[in-house]
Amino acid sequence: MGCENSENLLLLAAGELESPQAAALRAHLAACPACAAELEELRSGLAALSRLSELRPAPAVERKIYAATAGRLHRYRLIRPNFVRRYRSALAVAAALAVVFGWSIMADLLRPGPDAAALRQMWTATTANVIDSGVMSDELADLNAGDAWSQAGHQVFSGINKADLTGELLDLRDGVGQIEDELGG
Amino acid sequence: MPPQIDPENLAAWVARCRDGDSAAFELLFEAFRGPLYSYLARTTGDRHLAEDLLQDVFLRLIENIGRYEESGRFEAWIFRIAANRVRDWARRRTSSEWVGSMTGRSEDSDEPGVLDRSVDQPPDEGLVRREEVARLETAMSHLEREEREVLALRHYSELSFREIAEISGCPLGTVLARSHRALLKLRHELEAAEKESEKKKSPRKK
Ligand SMILES: [Zn+2]
């Protein structure tokens, strides 16, 4: 080990040393028993490692993990050009809900969940963007202010269950960037 | 054991998964659950924690697959997500260890035990082979967390040491030095354990 070849010896043992360096090191090995022994140790260690078996969660746990993840797939699909058109009404709903209920209530509705913090951030960004930009002005105009606004919010909200709302909001998060692009361009 | 996937198939699955194709996601899930879970469980030494982390990795896969750039290998991309989850876990654990050490607790008091039997071990495997595997698992569990991690990453992801350096954000030299140390430790402990078990057996033989 006085040769300080350890790094290259490991790369050689792993078959990852570039050929000119490998050739030089092999030449050295022929004359240096210490490095040759070290290489053997490393090879033997790698061989032992290769016998390490694969682990799997229990089947029931694995199914649970699959269900919890696959169920989210459609929420994150790539944003398509017609995204804004498709989600115009959802954005209007989101904006209305933000005004009617305020974020603190929405946060309670959506808690607990891994996305609570992300949703909070997204929610703030979305509603601010949507309201400031006026991109939803047609829909928002329909909802109007005051009692009419509040009623519309309640009506909309009672028709959406929590899971669907979470889905809408996740879709909205994807949509924020797209909307910004469209507004900018 | 690590994902033996035709790169063309893999590219197609990834593309379809990006479009929200659940069948493609299922194929990715099936191909990577074992290697990812094994890496997470061996590194943390805690199967329940590894289950949580595995779910987290697949959630992040779904969330971020639209941003995956095809210039890099998908295996490296997905194991980077997993390695980041491990880093977050280690950071949280280290801060609690710090509190622990303030109260006189030894830093290694939560050293993980040997994980229970793996599921893919053929039932007709000989006793010798089973003993060998058990010794290997014990030796693995005695390594430092970072040493276990680099070896588990190497074995289950089949990434090169260079790729491992890239995804873990460490210089190649650090990864090589750590792996070198870990492999020699593993080797020495296995040797010692073999001698020990032979000593135990020999009086019975005669
Ligand atoms: Zn030498």
PDB file of C-alpha atoms in Angstrom, chain A residues 56-164:
ATOM      1  CA  ARG A  56     -38.327  -7.019  -1.084  1.00  0.00           C
ATOM      2  CA  PRO A  57     -41.040  -5.547   1.087  1.00  0.00           C
ATOM      3  CA  ALA A  58     -43.816  -7.933   2.160  1.00  0.00           C
ATOM      4  CA  PRO A  59     -46.268  -8.403  -0.760  1.00  0.00           C
ATOM      5  CA  ALA A  60     -49.073  -6.552   1.038  1.00  0.00           C
ATOM      6  CA  VAL A  61     -46.787  -3.619   1.775  1.00  0.00           C
ATOM      7  CA  GLU A  62     -45.583  -3.612  -1.789  1.00  0.00           C
ATOM      8  CA  ARG A  63     -49.162  -3.498  -3.091  1.00  0.00           C
ATOM      9  CA  LYS A  64     -49.895  -0.640  -0.741  1.00  0.00           C
ATOM     10  CA  ILE A  65     -46.860   1.297  -1.983  1.00  0.00           C
ATOM     11  CA  TYR A  66     -47.833   0.635  -5.576  1.00  0.00           C
ATOM     12  CA  ALA A  67     -51.407   1.794  -5.016  1.00  0.00           C
ATOM     13  CA  ALA A  68     -50.262   4.924  -3.189  1.00  0.00           C
ATOM     14  CA  THR A  69     -47.914   5.899  -5.995  1.00  0.00           C
ATOM     15  CA  ALA A  70     -49.650   4.721  -9.181  1.00  0.00           C
ATOM     16  CA  GLY A  71     -52.811   6.536  -8.083  1.00  0.00           C
ATOM     17  CA  ARG A  72     -50.935   9.804  -8.395  1.00  0.00           C
ATOM     18  CA  LEU A  73     -49.690   9.258 -11.910  1.00  0.00           C
ATOM     19  CA  HIS A  74     -52.381  11.159 -13.777  1.00  0.00           C
ATOM     20  CA  ARG A  75     -51.908  14.197 -11.545  1.00  0.00           C
ATOM     21  CA  TYR A  76     -48.439  14.805 -12.847  1.00  0.00           C
ATOM     22  CA  ARG A  77     -48.677  13.951 -16.488  1.00  0.00           C
ATOM     23  CA  LEU A  78     -46.900  16.288 -18.786  1.00  0.00           C
ATOM     24  CA  ILE A  79     -48.737  19.534 -19.390  1.00  0.00           C
ATOM     25  CA  ARG A  80     -50.303  19.532 -22.820  1.00  0.00           C
ATOM     26  CA  PRO A  81     -50.972  22.623 -24.936  1.00  0.00           C
ATOM     27  CA  ASN A  82     -54.660  22.611 -24.122  1.00  0.00           C
ATOM     28  CA  PHE A  83     -53.975  22.498 -20.398  1.00  0.00           C
ATOM     29  CA  VAL A  84     -55.101  26.014 -19.652  1.00  0.00           C
ATOM     30  CA  ARG A  85     -58.298  25.585 -21.625  1.00  0.00           C
ATOM     31  CA  ARG A  86     -59.053  22.331 -19.857  1.00  0.00           C
ATOM     32  CA  TYR A  87     -58.391  23.691 -16.421  1.00  0.00           C
ATOM     33  CA  ARG A  88     -59.874  27.138 -16.801  1.00  0.00           C
ATOM     34  CA  SER A  89     -62.871  26.180 -14.732  1.00  0.00           C
ATOM     35  CA  ALA A  90     -60.732  24.424 -12.136  1.00  0.00           C
ATOM     36  CA  LEU A  91     -58.625  27.544 -11.808  1.00  0.00           C
ATOM     37  CA  ALA A  92     -61.741  29.625 -11.360  1.00  0.00           C
ATOM     38  CA  VAL A  93     -62.906  27.210  -8.676  1.00  0.00           C
ATOM     39  CA  ALA A  94     -59.546  27.409  -6.979  1.00  0.00           C
ATOM     40  CA  ALA A  95     -59.587  31.182  -7.010  1.00  0.00           C
ATOM     41  CA  ALA A  96     -63.151  31.268  -5.719  1.00  0.00           C
ATOM     42  CA  LEU A  97     -62.370  28.826  -2.942  1.00  0.00           C
ATOM     43  CA  ALA A  98     -59.327  30.796  -1.878  1.00  0.00           C
ATOM     44  CA  VAL A  99     -61.407  33.917  -1.532  1.00  0.00           C
ATOM     45  CA  VAL A 100     -64.377  32.248   0.115  1.00  0.00           C
ATOM     46  CA  PHE A 101     -62.609  29.986   2.538  1.00  0.00           C
ATOM     47  CA  GLY A 102     -59.144  31.439   2.838  1.00  0.00           C
ATOM     48  CA  TRP A 103     -56.001  29.403   2.784  1.00  0.00           C
ATOM     49  CA  SER A 104     -56.033  28.397   6.459  1.00  0.00           C
ATOM     50  CA  ILE A 105     -59.253  26.440   6.023  1.00  0.00           C
ATOM     51  CA  MET A 106     -58.056  24.921   2.793  1.00  0.00           C
ATOM     52  CA  ALA A 107     -54.856  23.845   4.502  1.00  0.00           C
ATOM     53  CA  ASP A 108     -56.885  22.079   7.191  1.00  0.00           C
ATOM     54  CA  LEU A 109     -58.927  20.333   4.548  1.00  0.00           C
ATOM     55  CA  LEU A 110     -55.876  19.083   2.793  1.00  0.00           C
ATOM     56  CA  ARG A 111     -53.932  18.066   5.851  1.00  0.00           C
ATOM     57  CA  PRO A 112     -52.426  15.573   6.501  1.00  0.00           C
ATOM     58  CA  GLY A 113     -50.571  14.679   3.393  1.00  0.00           C
ATOM     59  CA  PRO A 114     -47.080  14.678   1.991  1.00  0.00           C
ATOM     60  CA  ASP A 115     -47.929  17.545  -0.296  1.00  0.00           C
ATOM     61  CA  ALA A 116     -49.361  19.942   2.267  1.00  0.00           C
ATOM     62  CA  ALA A 117     -46.392  22.299   2.125  1.00  0.00           C
ATOM     63  CA  ALA A 118     -46.155  22.134  -1.656  1.00  0.00           C
ATOM     64  CA  LEU A 119     -49.893  22.668  -1.968  1.00  0.00           C
ATOM     65  CA  ARG A 120     -49.783  25.639   0.325  1.00  0.00           C
ATOM     66  CA  GLN A 121     -47.066  27.207  -1.781  1.00  0.00           C
ATOM     67  CA  MET A 122     -48.819  26.315  -5.012  1.00  0.00           C
ATOM     68  CA  TRP A 123     -52.117  27.591  -3.713  1.00  0.00           C
ATOM     69  CA  THR A 124     -50.712  30.948  -2.809  1.00  0.00           C
ATOM     70  CA  ALA A 125     -48.913  31.229  -6.120  1.00  0.00           C
ATOM     71  CA  THR A 126     -51.874  30.078  -8.169  1.00  0.00           C
ATOM     72  CA  THR A 127     -54.491  32.275  -6.641  1.00  0.00           C
ATOM     73  CA  ALA A 128     -52.207  35.286  -6.720  1.00  0.00           C
ATOM     74  CA  ASN A 129     -51.325  34.625 -10.348  1.00  0.00           C
ATOM     75  CA  VAL A 130     -54.847  33.906 -11.407  1.00  0.00           C
ATOM     76  CA  ILE A 131     -56.375  36.898  -9.681  1.00  0.00           C
ATOM     77  CA  ASP A 132     -53.620  39.341 -10.583  1.00  0.00           C
ATOM     78  CA  SER A 133     -53.425  38.296 -14.206  1.00  0.00           C
ATOM     79  CA  GLY A 134     -57.145  38.417 -14.817  1.00  0.00           C
ATOM     80  CA  VAL A 135     -56.714  35.387 -17.050  1.00  0.00           C
ATOM     81  CA  MET A 136     -59.784  33.927 -15.385  1.00  0.00           C
ATOM     82  CA  SER A 137     -61.739  37.116 -15.558  1.00  0.00           C
ATOM     83  CA  ASP A 138     -64.719  35.617 -17.388  1.00  0.00           C
ATOM     84  CA  GLU A 139     -65.217  32.887 -14.852  1.00  0.00           C
ATOM     85  CA  LEU A 140     -64.455  35.142 -11.924  1.00  0.00           C
ATOM     86  CA  ALA A 141     -66.909  37.721 -13.193  1.00  0.00           C
ATOM     87  CA  ASP A 142     -69.598  35.084 -13.107  1.00  0.00           C
ATOM     88  CA  LEU A 143     -68.848  34.397  -9.499  1.00  0.00           C
ATOM     89  CA  ASN A 144     -68.813  38.073  -8.589  1.00  0.00           C
ATOM     90  CA  ALA A 145     -68.259  39.445  -5.092  1.00  0.00           C
ATOM     91  CA  GLY A 146     -70.095  39.385  -1.792  1.00  0.00           C
ATOM     92  CA  ASP A 147     -72.876  36.923  -1.113  1.00  0.00           C
ATOM     93  CA  ALA A 148     -73.066  35.691  -4.664  1.00  0.00           C
ATOM     94  CA  TRP A 149     -69.371  34.886  -4.513  1.00  0.00           C
ATOM     95  CA  SER A 150     -69.667  33.105  -1.219  1.00  0.00           C
ATOM     96  CA  GLN A 151     -72.671  31.090  -2.377  1.00  0.00           C
ATOM     97  CA  ALA A 152     -70.922  30.049  -5.518  1.00  0.00           C
ATOM     98  CA  GLY A 153     -67.945  28.946  -3.456  1.00  0.00           C
ATOM     99  CA  HIS A 154     -70.109  26.858  -1.150  1.00  0.00           C
ATOM    100  CA  GLN A 155     -71.914  25.357  -4.075  1.00  0.00           C
ATOM    101  CA  VAL A 156     -68.719  24.464  -5.859  1.00  0.00           C
ATOM    102  CA  PHE A 157     -67.148  23.125  -2.718  1.00  0.00           C
ATOM    103  CA  SER A 158     -70.037  20.897  -1.697  1.00  0.00           C
ATOM    104  CA  GLY A 159     -69.846  19.201  -5.075  1.00  0.00           C
ATOM    105  CA  ILE A 160     -66.171  18.257  -4.769  1.00  0.00           C
ATOM    106  CA  ASN A 161     -64.822  15.709  -2.359  1.00  0.00           C
ATOM    107  CA  LYS A 162     -61.460  16.128  -0.712  1.00  0.00           C
ATOM    108  CA  ALA A 163     -59.624  13.662  -2.926  1.00  0.00           C
ATOM    109  CA  ASP A 164     -60.845  15.285  -6.111  1.00  0.00           C
TER     110      ASP A 164
END
